[in-house]
Short mmCIF file of C-alpha atoms in Angstrom, two decimals:
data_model
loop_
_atom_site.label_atom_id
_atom_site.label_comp_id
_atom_site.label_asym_id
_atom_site.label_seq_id
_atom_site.Cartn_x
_atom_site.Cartn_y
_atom_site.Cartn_z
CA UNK A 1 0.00 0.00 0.00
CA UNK A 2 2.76 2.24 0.65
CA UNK A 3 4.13 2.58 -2.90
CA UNK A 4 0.25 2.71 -4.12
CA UNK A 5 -0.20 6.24 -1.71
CA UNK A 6 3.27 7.18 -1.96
CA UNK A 7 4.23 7.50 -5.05
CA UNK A 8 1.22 9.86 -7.09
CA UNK A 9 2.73 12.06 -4.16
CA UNK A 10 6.20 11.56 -4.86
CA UNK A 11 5.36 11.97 -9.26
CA UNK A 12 3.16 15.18 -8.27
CA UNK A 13 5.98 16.64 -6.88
CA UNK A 14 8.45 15.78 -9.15
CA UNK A 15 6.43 17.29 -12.36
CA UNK A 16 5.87 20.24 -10.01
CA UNK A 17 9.44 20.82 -9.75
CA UNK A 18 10.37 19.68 -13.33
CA UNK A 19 7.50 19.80 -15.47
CA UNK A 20 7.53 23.43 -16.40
CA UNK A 21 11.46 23.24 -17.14
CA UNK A 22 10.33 19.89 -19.36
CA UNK A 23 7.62 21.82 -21.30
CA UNK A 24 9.40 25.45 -22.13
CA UNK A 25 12.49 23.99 -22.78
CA UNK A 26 12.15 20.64 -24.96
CA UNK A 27 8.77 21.14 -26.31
CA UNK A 28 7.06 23.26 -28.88
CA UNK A 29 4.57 25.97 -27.34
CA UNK A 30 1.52 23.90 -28.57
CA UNK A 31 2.86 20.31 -26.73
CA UNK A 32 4.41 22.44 -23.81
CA UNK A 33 0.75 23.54 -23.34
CA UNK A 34 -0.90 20.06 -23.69
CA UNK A 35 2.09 18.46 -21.50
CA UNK A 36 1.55 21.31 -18.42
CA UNK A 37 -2.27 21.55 -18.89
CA UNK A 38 -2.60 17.80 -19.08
CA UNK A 39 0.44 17.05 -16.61
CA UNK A 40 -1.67 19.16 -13.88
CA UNK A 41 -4.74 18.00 -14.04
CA UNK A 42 -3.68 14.31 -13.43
CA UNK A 43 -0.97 15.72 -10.85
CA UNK A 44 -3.60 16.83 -8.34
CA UNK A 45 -5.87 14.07 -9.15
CA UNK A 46 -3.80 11.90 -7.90
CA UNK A 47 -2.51 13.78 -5.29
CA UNK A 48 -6.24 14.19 -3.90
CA UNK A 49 -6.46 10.48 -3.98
CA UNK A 50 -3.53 9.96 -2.21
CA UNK A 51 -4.19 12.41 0.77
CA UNK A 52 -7.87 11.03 1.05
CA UNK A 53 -6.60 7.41 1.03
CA UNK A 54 -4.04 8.36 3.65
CA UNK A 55 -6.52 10.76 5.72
CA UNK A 56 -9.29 7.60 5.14
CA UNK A 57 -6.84 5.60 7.70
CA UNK A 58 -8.23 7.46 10.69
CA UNK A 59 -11.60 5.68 10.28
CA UNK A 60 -10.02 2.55 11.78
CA UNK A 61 -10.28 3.42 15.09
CA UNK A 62 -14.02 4.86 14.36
CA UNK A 63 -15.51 2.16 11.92
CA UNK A 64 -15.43 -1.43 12.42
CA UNK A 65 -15.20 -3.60 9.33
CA UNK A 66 -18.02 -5.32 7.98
CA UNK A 67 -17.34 -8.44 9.98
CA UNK A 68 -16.57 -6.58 13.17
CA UNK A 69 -12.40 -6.50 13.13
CA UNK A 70 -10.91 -3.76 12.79
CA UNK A 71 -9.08 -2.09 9.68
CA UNK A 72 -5.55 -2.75 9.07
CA UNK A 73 -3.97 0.80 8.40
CA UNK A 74 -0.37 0.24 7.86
CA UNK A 75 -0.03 4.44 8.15
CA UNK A 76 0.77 6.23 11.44
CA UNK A 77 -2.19 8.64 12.89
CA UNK A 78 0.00 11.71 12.64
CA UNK A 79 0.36 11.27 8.79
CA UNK A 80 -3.26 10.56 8.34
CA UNK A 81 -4.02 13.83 10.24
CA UNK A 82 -1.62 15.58 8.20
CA UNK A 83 -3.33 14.38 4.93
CA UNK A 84 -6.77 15.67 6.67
CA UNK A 85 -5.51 19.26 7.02
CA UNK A 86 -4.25 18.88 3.86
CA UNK A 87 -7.14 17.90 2.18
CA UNK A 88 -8.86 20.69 3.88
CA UNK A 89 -6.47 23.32 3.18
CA UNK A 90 -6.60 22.23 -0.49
CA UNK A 91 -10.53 22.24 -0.46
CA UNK A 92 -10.59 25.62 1.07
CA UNK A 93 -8.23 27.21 -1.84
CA UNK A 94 -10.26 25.57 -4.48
CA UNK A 95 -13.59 27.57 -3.05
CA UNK A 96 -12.00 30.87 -2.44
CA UNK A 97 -10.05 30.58 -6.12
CA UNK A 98 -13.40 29.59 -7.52
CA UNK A 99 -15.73 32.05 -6.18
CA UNK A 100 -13.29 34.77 -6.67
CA UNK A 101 -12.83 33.78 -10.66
CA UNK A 102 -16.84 33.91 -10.48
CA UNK A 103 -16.95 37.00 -9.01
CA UNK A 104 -13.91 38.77 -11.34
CA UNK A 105 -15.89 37.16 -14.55
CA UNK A 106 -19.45 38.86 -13.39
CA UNK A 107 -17.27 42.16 -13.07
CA UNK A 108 -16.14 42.03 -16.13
CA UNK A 109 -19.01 40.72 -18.33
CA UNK A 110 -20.93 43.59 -16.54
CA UNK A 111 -17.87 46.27 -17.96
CA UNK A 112 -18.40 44.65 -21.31
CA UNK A 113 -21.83 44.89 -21.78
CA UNK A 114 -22.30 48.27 -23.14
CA UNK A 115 -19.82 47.78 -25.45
CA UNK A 116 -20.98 46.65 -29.01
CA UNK A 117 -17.41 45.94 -30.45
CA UNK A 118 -15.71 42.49 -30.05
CA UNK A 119 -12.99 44.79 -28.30
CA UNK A 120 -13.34 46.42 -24.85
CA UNK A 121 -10.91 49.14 -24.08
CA UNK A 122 -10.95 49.55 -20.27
CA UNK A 123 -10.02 52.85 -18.49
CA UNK A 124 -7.22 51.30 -16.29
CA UNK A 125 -3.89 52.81 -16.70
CA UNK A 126 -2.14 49.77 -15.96
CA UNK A 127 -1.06 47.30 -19.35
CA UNK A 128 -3.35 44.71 -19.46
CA UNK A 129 -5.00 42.56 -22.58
CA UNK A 130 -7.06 39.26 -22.35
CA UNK A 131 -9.45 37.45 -23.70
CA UNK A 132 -13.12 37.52 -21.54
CA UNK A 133 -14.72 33.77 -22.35
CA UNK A 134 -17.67 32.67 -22.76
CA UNK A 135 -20.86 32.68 -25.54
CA UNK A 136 -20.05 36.61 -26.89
CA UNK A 137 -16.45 36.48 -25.64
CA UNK A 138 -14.82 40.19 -26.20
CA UNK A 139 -11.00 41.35 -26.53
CA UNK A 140 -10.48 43.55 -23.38
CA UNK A 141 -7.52 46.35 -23.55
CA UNK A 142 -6.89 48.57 -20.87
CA UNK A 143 -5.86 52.31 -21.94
CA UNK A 144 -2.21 51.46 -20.32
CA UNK A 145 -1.85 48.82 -23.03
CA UNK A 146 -3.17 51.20 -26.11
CA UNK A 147 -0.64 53.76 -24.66
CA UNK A 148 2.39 50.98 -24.50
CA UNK A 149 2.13 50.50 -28.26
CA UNK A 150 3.85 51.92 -30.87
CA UNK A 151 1.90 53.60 -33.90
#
């Protein structure tokens, strides 16, 4: 069991520290993007799985087996709490990041709705240029970006 928790752990961390080198360096753009995007994804999939297989250990001690023994949990309490805060910590960022990309989105469709163009120029003097998704997606510029450009 230990190299079945261990390891997605171990690999998440290693493509964390080497997967961005990896993708800029020895890969076109287009395959860098696929490799990071892709890379990611399954990175914190398995590192969720992981943590809630190791943080699942505490339930020995709370829920008998089906035949009334008790679980074998080859993991020490202190690591299964660990993975629990863990879990919780990572839970927590994925509301607040959520919520606050739903909030930021709202903001912005809102800015772009009087405008009848597929580009939105934004008073902000600050550079800034992205794309706003979505069904009616628009081109937003800020007035700091129009004034960075040359003629």
């Amino acid at each position: 069991m230990r190299t079945a928790v261990y390891c997605p752990l171990v690999c998440s961390m290693l493509f964390g520290l080497f997967g961005p080198r990896l993708a800029l360096r020895h890969l076109s753009p287009r395959g860098g993007m696929w490799t990071l995007s892709v890379g990611a994804v399954l990175s914190a999939l398995a590192s969720t799985w992981s943590l809630a297989l190791l943080a699942g250990t505490l339930l020995d001690e709370v829920v008998p087996d089906i035949l009334g023994r008790r679980f074998h949990t080859p993991v020490n309490d202190l690591v299964a709490a660990i993975a629990v805060v863990l879990l919780l910590l990572g839970l927590g960022r994925l509301v607040h990041t959520a919520v606050a990309r739903a909030r930021l989105h709202r903001r912005l469709r809102r800015s772009c709705a009087y405008s009848r163009g597929p580009v939105v120029v934004l008073a902000d003097p600050a550079p800034q240029a992205f794309a706003l998704p979505g069904a009616g997606g628009r081109v937003v510029v800020s007035q700091g970006m129009l004034a960075a450009l040359c003629p």
